[in-house]
Coordinates of C-alpha atoms and ligand atoms in Angstrom, one line a residue:
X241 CA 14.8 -13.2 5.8
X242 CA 13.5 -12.2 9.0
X243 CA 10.2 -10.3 10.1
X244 CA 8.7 -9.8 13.1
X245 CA 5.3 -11.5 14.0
X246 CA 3.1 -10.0 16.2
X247 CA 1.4 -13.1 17.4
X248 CA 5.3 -14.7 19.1
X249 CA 6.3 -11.0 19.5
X250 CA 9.3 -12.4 18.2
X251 CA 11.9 -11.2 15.0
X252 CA 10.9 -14.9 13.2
X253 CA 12.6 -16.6 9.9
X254 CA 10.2 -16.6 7.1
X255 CA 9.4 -19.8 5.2
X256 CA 6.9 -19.9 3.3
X257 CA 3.8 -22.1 3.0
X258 CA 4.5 -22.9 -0.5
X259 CA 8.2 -22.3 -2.0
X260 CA 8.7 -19.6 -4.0
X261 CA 5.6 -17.9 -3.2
X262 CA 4.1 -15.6 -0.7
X263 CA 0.0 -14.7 0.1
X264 CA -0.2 -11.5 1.7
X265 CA -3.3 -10.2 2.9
X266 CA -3.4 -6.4 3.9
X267 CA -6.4 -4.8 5.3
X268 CA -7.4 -1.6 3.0
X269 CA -9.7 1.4 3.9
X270 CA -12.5 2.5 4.4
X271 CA -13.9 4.6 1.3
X272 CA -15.7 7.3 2.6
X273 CA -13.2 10.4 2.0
X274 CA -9.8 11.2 0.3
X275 CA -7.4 8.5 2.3
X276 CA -5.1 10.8 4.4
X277 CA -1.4 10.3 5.3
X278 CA -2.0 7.9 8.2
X279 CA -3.7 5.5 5.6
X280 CA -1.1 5.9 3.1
X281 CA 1.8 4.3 5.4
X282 CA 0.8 0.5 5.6
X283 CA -0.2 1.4 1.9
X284 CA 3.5 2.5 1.2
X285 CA 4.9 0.1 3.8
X286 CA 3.2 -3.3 2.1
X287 CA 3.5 -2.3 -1.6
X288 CA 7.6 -2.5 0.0
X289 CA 7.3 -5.6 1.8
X290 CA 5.5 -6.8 -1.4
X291 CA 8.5 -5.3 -4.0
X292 CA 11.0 -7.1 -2.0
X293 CA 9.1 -10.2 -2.1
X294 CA 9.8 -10.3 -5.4
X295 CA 13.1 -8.5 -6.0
X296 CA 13.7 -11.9 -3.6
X297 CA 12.5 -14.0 -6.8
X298 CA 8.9 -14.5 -5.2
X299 CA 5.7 -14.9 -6.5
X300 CA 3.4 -12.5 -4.4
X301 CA 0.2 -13.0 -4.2
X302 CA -1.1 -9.4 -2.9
X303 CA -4.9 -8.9 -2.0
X304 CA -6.3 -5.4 -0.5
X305 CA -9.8 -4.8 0.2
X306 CA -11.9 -1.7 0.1
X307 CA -14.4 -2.0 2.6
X308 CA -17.0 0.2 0.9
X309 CA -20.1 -0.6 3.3
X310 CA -19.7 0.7 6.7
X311 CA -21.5 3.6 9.3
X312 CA -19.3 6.2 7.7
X313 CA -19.9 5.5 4.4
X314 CA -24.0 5.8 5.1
X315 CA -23.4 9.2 6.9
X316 CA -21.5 10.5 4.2
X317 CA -24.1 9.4 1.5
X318 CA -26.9 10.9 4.0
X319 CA -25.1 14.4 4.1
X320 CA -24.8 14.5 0.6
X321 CA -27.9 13.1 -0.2
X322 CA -26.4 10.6 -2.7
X323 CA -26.2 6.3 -2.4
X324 CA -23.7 5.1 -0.3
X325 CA -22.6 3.5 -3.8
X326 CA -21.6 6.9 -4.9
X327 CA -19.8 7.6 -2.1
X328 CA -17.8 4.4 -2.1
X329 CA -17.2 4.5 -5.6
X330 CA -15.9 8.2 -5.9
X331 CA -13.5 7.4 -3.0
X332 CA -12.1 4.0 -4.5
X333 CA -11.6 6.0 -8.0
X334 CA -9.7 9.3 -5.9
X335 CA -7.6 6.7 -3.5
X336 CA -6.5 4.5 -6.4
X337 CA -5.2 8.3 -8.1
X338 CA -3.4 8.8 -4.9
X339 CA -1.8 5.2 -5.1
X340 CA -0.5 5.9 -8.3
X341 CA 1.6 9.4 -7.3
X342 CA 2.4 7.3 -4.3
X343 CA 4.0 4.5 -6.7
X344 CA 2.0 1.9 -4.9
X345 CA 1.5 -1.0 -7.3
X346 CA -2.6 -2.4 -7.7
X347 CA -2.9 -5.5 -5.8
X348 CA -3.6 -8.8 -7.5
X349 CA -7.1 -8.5 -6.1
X350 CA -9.3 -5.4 -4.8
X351 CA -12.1 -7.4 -3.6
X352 CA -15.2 -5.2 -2.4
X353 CA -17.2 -6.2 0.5
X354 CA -20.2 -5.2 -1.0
X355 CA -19.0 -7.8 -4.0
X356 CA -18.6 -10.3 -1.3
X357 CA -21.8 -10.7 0.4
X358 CA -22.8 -14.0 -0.7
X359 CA -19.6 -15.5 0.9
X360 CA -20.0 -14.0 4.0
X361 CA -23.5 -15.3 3.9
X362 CA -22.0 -18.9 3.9
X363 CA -19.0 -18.2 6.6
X364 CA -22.1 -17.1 8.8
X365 CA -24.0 -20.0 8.0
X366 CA -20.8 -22.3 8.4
X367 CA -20.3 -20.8 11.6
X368 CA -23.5 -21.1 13.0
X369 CA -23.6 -24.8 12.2
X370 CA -20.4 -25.4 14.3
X371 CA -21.9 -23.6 17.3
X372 CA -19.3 -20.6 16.9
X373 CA -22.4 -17.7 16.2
X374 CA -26.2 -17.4 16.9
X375 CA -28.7 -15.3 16.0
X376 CA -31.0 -13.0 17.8
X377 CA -33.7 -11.0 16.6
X378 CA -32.2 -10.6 13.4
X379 CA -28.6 -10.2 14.1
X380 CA -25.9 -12.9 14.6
X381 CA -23.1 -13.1 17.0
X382 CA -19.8 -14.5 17.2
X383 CA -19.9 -16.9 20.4
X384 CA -16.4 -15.6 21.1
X385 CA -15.9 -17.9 24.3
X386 CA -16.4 -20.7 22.3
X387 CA -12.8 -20.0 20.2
X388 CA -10.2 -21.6 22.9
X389 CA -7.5 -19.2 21.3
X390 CA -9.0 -15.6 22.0
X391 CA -6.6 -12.9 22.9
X392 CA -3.7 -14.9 21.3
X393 CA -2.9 -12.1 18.7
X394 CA -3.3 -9.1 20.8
X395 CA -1.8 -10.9 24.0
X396 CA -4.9 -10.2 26.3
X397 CA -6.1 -11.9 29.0
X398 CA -10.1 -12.8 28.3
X399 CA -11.1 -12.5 31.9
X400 CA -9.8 -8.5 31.8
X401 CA -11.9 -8.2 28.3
X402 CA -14.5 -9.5 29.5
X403 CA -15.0 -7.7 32.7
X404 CA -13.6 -4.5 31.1
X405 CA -16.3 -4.6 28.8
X406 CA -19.2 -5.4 30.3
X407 CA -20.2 -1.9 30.9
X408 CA -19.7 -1.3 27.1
X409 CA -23.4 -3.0 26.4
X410 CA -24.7 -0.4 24.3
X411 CA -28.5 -0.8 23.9
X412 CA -29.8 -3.0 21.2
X413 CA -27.0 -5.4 21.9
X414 CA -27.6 -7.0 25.6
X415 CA -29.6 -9.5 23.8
X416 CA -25.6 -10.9 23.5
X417 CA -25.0 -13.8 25.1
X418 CA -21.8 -12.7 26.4
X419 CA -20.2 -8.7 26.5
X420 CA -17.3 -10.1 24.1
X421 CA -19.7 -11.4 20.9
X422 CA -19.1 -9.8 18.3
X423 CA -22.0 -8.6 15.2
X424 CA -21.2 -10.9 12.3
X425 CA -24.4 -9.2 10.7
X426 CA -27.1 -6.8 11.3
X427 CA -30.8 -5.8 10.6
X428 CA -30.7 -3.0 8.5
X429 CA -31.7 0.4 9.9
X430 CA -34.4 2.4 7.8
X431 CA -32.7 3.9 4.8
X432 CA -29.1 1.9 4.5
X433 CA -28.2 -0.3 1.9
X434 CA -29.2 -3.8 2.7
X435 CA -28.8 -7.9 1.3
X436 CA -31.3 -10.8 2.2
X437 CA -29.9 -13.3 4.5
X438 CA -31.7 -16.2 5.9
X439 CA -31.9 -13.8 9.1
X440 CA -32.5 -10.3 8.4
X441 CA -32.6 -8.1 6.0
X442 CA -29.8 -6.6 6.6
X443 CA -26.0 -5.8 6.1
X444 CA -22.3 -8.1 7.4
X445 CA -19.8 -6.5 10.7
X446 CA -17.0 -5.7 9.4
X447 CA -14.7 -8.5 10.6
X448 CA -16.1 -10.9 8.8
X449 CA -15.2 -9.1 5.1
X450 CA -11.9 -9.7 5.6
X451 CA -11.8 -13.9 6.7
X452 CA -14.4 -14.2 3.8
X453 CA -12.3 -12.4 1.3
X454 CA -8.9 -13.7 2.3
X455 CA -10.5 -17.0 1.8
X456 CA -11.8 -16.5 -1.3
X457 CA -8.6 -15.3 -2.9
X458 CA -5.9 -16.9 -1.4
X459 CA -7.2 -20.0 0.9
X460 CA -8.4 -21.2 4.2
X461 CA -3.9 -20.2 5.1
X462 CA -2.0 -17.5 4.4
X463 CA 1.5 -16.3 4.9
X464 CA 0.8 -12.7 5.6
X465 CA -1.8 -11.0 6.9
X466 CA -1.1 -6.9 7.8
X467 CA -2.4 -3.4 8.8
X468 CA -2.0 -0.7 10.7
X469 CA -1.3 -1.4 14.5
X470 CA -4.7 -0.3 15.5
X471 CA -6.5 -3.2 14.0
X472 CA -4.6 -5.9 16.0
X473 CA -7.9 -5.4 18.5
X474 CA -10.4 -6.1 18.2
X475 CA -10.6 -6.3 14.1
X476 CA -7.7 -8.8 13.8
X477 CA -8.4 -11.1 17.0
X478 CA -11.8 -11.3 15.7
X479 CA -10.9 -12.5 11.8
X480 CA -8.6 -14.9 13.4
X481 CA -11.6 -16.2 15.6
X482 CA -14.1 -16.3 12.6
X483 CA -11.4 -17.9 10.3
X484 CA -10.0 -20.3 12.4
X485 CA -13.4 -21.6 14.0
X486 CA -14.8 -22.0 10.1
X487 CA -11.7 -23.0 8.9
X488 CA -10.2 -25.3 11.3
X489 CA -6.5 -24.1 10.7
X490 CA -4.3 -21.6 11.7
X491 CA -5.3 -18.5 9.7
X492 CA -2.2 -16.3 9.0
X493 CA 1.5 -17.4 9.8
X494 CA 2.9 -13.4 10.6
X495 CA 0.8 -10.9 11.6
X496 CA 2.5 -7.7 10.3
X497 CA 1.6 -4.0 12.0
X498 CA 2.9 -0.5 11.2
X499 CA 3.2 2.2 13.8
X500 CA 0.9 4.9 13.7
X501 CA 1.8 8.2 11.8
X502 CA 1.3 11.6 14.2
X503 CA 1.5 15.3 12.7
X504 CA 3.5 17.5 14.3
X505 CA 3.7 15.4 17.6
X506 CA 0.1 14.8 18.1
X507 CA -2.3 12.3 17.1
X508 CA -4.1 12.8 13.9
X509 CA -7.6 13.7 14.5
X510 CA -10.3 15.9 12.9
X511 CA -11.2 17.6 15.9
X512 CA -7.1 18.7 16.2
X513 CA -7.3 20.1 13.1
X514 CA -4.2 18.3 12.0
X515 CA -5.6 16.1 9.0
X516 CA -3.6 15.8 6.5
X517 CA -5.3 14.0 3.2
X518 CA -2.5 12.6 0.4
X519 CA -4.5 15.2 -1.9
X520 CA -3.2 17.7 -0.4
X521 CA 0.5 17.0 0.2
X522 CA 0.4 16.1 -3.7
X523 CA -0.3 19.8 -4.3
X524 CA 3.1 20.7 -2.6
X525 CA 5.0 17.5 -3.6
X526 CA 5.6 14.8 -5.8
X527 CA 4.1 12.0 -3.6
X528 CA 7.3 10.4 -4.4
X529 CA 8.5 12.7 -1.4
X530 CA 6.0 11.7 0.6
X531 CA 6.7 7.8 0.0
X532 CA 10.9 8.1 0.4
X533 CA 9.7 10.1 4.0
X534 CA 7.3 7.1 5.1
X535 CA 10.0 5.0 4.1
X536 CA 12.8 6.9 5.8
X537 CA 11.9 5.1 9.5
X538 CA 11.4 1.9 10.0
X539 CA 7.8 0.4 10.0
X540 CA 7.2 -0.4 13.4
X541 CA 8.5 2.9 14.6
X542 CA 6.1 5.8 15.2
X543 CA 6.6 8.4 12.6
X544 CA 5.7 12.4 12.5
X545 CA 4.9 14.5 10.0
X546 CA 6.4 17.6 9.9
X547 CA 7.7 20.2 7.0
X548 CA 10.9 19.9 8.2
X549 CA 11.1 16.4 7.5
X550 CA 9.2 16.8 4.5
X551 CA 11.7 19.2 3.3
X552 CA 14.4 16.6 4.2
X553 CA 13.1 13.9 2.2
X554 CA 12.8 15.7 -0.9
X555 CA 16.0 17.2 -0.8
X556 CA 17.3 13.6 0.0
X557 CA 15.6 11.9 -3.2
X558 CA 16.6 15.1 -5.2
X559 CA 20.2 13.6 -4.3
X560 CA 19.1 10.5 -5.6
X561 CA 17.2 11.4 -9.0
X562 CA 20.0 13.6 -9.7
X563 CA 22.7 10.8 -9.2
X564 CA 20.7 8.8 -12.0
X565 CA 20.4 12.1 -14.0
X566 CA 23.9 12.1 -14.5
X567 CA 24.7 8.7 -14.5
X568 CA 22.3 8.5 -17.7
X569 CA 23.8 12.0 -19.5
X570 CA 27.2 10.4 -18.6
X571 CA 25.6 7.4 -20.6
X572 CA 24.6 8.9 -23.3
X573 CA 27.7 10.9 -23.8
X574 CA 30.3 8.4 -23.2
X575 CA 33.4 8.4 -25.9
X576 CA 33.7 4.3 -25.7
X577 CA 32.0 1.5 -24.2
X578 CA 35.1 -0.4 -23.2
X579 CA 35.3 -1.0 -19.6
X580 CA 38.5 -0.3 -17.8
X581 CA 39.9 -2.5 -15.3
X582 CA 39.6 0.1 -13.1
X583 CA 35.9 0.1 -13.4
X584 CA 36.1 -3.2 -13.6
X585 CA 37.3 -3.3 -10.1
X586 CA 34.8 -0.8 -9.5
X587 CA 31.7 -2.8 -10.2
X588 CA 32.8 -5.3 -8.0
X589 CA 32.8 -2.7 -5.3
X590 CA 29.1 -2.0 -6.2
X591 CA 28.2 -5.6 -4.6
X592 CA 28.9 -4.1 -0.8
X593 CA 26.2 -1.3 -1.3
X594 CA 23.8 -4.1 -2.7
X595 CA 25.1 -6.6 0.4
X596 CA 24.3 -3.8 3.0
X597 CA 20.5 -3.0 1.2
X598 CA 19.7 -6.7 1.4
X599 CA 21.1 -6.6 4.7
X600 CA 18.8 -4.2 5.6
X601 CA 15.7 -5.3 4.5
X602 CA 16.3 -9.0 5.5
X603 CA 16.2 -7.4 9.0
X604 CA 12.6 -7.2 9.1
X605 CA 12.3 -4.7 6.2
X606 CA 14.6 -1.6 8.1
X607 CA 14.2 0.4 4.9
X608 CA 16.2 3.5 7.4
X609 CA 19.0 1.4 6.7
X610 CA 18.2 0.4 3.5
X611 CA 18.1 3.8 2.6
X612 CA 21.0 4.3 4.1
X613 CA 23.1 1.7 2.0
X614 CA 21.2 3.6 -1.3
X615 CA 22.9 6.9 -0.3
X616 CA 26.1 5.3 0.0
X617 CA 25.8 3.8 -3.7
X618 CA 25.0 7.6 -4.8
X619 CA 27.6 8.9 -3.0
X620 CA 30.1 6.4 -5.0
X621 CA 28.2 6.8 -8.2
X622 CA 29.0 10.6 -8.0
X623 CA 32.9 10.5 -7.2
X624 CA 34.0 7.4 -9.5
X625 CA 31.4 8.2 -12.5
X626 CA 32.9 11.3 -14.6
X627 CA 33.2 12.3 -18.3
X628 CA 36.2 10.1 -19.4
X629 CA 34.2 7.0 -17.9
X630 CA 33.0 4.4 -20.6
X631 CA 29.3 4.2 -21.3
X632 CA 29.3 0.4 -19.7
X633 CA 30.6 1.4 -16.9
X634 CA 28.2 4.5 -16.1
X635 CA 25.4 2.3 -17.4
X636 CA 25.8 -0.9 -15.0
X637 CA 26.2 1.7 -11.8
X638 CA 22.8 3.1 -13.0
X639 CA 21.1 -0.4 -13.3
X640 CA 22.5 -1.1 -9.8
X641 CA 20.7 2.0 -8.0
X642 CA 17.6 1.6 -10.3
X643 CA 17.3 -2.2 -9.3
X644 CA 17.4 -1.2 -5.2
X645 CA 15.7 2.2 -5.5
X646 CA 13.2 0.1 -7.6
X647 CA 12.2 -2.1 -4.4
X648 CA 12.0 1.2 -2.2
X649 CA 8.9 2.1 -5.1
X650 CA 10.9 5.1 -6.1
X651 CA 11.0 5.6 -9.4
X652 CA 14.3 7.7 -10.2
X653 CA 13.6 7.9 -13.9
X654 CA 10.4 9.8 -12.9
X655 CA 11.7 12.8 -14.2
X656 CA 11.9 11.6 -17.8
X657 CA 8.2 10.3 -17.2
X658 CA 7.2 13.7 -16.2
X659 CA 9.0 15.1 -19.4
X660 CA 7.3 12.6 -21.3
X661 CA 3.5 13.5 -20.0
X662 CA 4.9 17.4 -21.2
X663 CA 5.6 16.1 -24.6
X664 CA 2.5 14.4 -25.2
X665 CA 1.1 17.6 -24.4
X666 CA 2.9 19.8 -26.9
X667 CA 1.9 17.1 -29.5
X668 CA -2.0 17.3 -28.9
X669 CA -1.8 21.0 -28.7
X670 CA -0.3 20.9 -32.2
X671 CA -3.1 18.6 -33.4
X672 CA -5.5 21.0 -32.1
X673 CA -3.8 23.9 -33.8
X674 CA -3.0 22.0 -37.2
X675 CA -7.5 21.1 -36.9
X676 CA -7.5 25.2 -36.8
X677 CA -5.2 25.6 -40.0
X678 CA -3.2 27.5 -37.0
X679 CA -0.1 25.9 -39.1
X680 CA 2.0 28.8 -37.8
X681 CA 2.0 28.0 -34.5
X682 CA 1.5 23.8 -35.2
X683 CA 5.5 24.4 -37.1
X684 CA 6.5 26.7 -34.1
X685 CA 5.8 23.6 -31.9
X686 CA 7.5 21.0 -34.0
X687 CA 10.5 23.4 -34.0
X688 CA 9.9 23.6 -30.4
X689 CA 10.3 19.9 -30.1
X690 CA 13.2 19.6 -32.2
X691 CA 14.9 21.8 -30.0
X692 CA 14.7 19.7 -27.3
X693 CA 16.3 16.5 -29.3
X694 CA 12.2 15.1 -30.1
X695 CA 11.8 14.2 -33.6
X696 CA 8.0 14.1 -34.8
X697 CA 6.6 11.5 -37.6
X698 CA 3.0 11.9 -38.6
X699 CA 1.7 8.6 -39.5
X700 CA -1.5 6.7 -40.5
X701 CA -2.2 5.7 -36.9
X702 CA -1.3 9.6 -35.5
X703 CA 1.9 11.5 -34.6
X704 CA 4.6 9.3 -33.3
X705 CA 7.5 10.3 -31.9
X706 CA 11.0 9.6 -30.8
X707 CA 14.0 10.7 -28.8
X708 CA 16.9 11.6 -32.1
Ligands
AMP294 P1 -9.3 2.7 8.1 O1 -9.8 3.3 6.8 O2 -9.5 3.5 9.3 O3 -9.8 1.3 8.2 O4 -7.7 2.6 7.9 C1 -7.0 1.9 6.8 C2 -5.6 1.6 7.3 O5 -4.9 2.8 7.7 C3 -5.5 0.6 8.4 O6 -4.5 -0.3 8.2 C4 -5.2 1.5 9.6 O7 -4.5 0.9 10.6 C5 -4.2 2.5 8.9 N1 -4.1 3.8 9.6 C6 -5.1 4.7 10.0 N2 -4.6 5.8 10.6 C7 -3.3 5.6 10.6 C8 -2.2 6.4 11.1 N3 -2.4 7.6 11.7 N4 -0.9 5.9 11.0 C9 -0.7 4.7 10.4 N5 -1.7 3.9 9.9 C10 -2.9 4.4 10.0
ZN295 ZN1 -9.4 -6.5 7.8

């Protein structure tokens, strides 16, 4: 398996630090409004990474933060005239909602910074002690001259940063030492939340979340460390600096970095008027669309967001869903189970499609192609899957293009999940009526049911039911 690693700029092998498993750190939002559709591609593009991590027989080890103390988050809480804690916590609760139409498994950890501070406390302190931070007046600094291998993940040259941004001392902070220190905490400001530290009331920077948090749930190394392109400076260069100074060893192995998503050709910004939130496109979509779209380029390739393409990925996933429709009616329908030779032959044939998907994603994760090799199974499935075909036979070419859609996140039984949800919803509104001694229309809805092949059984524990 290959990936590419920003820090050699290089298409690398991957080998893990410890066989068999992988710890993959991916930097997760900031919780101060619905996440939009630029957010939701490393969110899509990891939660891949991470499913073929395991489809590969690994053991991932998958840890996402929410930073959930930050400028924006005050602002927000000020507007509304609410905590910051309310703010934070609405926005976890509404982006983990938009995960789940998204198909984006929970991490093994969602550490919160604001859970964290104690740890960062210590990092600072640790820090300090080896000379790598200071404090003035209340806030400390990262001594960022002092770490010998600044710049190494962004590939600058320190003596441009540092000249570049020495007209960037904004006032409060030219008690630095040096124009590229970096706030590793700060003196809280009247009104914002704040934690007691030996040197300030006061709150952590940003970076340091992240070093402490990796840390803390998967050790001083990791394998993978990822987010959108945009952190690579200064939010990356500066966890490598904080980690590796405390630490004493290289931080991550791969540095992983998805291309930005633009609407329509232009940058995503408020002030365009182009923002786009995942709520929103879920009230048009399944966010299954949205998910086979992100995934329809390849990660490190710049990506817009158009209806047209929109339109184009849900009629390309249609194709999909309705492959596996079929496949299962065909399954269910079958007159014997006895494979030919013919399909025998058949299957065997199924291993190229599978060949060319792994292909794919070995190649740094191109899930284009991937997709590609998917459409090409479906295209098979449809022209050597008919009536006379033996349930076996229908049923292995559906566990094939389950098992690689599967990795992709999408889910192609959906439907039948959605049919479900409808179900369950017929069956409380009978309870409801049956409560009312409605029992006319409580029998109109079992009939209902039993129309559509769903067999009801009231028992001790409620209304079960089952597929006759
Ligand atoms: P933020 O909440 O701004 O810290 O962003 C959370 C994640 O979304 C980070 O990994 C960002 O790099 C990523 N991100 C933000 N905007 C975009 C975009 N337009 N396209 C792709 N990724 C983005
Ligand atoms: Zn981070």
């Amino acid at each position: 398996m290959r990936l590419y690693n920003t820090m050699t700029r290089k298409k690398e092998e991957f080998r893990p630090l410890k066989e068999g498993a992988v710890s993959m750190y991916v930097c997760g939002p900031t919780v101060y409004n619905f996440i939009h559709i630029g957010n939701a591609r490393p969110m899509i593009v990891f939660d891949t990474v991470r499913r073929y991590f395991e489809y590969k027989g690994y053991d991932v080890n998958f840890v996402s933060n929410f930073t959930d103390v930050d400028d924006k988050i005050i602002r927000k809480a000020i507007e509304e005239g609410v905590s910051a804690d309310e703010i934070s916590g609405r926005y976890i609760k509404e982006c983990r909602k938009d995960m789940e139409g998204m198909n984006i498994r929970p991490a093994t950890h969602h550490p919160l910074a604001t859970e964290e501070i104690g740890g960062m406390i210590d990092m600072i302190e640790e820090l300090i002690q080896k000379g790598y931070a200071y404090e003035k007046n209340g806030t400390v600094y990262f001594r960022t001259r002092q770490f010998d291998g600044y710049g190494k993940l962004s590939h600058k040259n320190l003596d441009d940063l540092r000249s570049g941004n020495r007209s960037l001392l904004v006032s409060g902070e030219d008690q630095k030492e040096d124009p590229l220190d970096f706030v590793l905490w700060k003196p809280k400001k009247e009104g914002e939340p704040a934690w007691k530290s030996p040197w300030s009331e006061g709150r952590p920077g940003w970076h340091i979340e992240c070093s402490v948090m990796s840390r803390k749930y998967l050790g001083e190394q990791i394998d993978i460390h990822a987010g959108g392109e945009d952190l690579i400076f200064p939010h990356h260069e500066n966890e490598i600096a904080q980690s590796e100074a405390a630490n004493g060893k290289e931080f991550a192995r791969y540095w992983m970095h998805n291309a930005f998503l633009n609407i329509d050709n232009h940058k995503m910004s408020k002030s365009l008027g182009n923002f786009r939130t995942v709520r929103e496109i879920s009230e048009q979509y399944d966010l299954q669309v949205l998910r086979f779209f992100m995934l329809s380029a390849h990660y490190r390739s710049p990506l817009n967001f158009s209806a047209e393409l929109m339109e184009s990925s849900a009629n390309g996933l249609e194709r999909i869903v309705n492959a596996a429709k079929n496949l299962r009616y065909l399954a269910d329908n079958a007159k014997t189970d006895d494979l030919t030779e013919q399909e025998e032959e058949n299957l065997s044939k199924t291993e190229n499609y599978v060949r060319a998907f792994e292909a794919a994603m070995d190649d740094d994760f191109n899930t284009a192609d991937a997709i590609a090799a998917v459409f090409d199974l479906v295209r098979f499935c449809n022209t050597t899957a008919t009536e006379e075909s033996s349930g076996n036979y229908v049923r292995a070419l559906l566990d094939v293009l389950v098992k690689l859609t599967d990795v992709l996140g999408i889910d192609a039984d959906r439907e039948e999940e959605i049919l479900d949800a409808d179900i369950e919803a017929l069956i409380e509104e009978r309870q409801a009526a049956r409560k009312e001694r409605n029992f006319a229309r409580a029998d109109e809805i079992r009939n209902e049911l039993a129309a559509r092949g769903i067999l009801l059984e009231d028992t001790r524990e409620g209304v079960k039911w089952k597929r006759t």
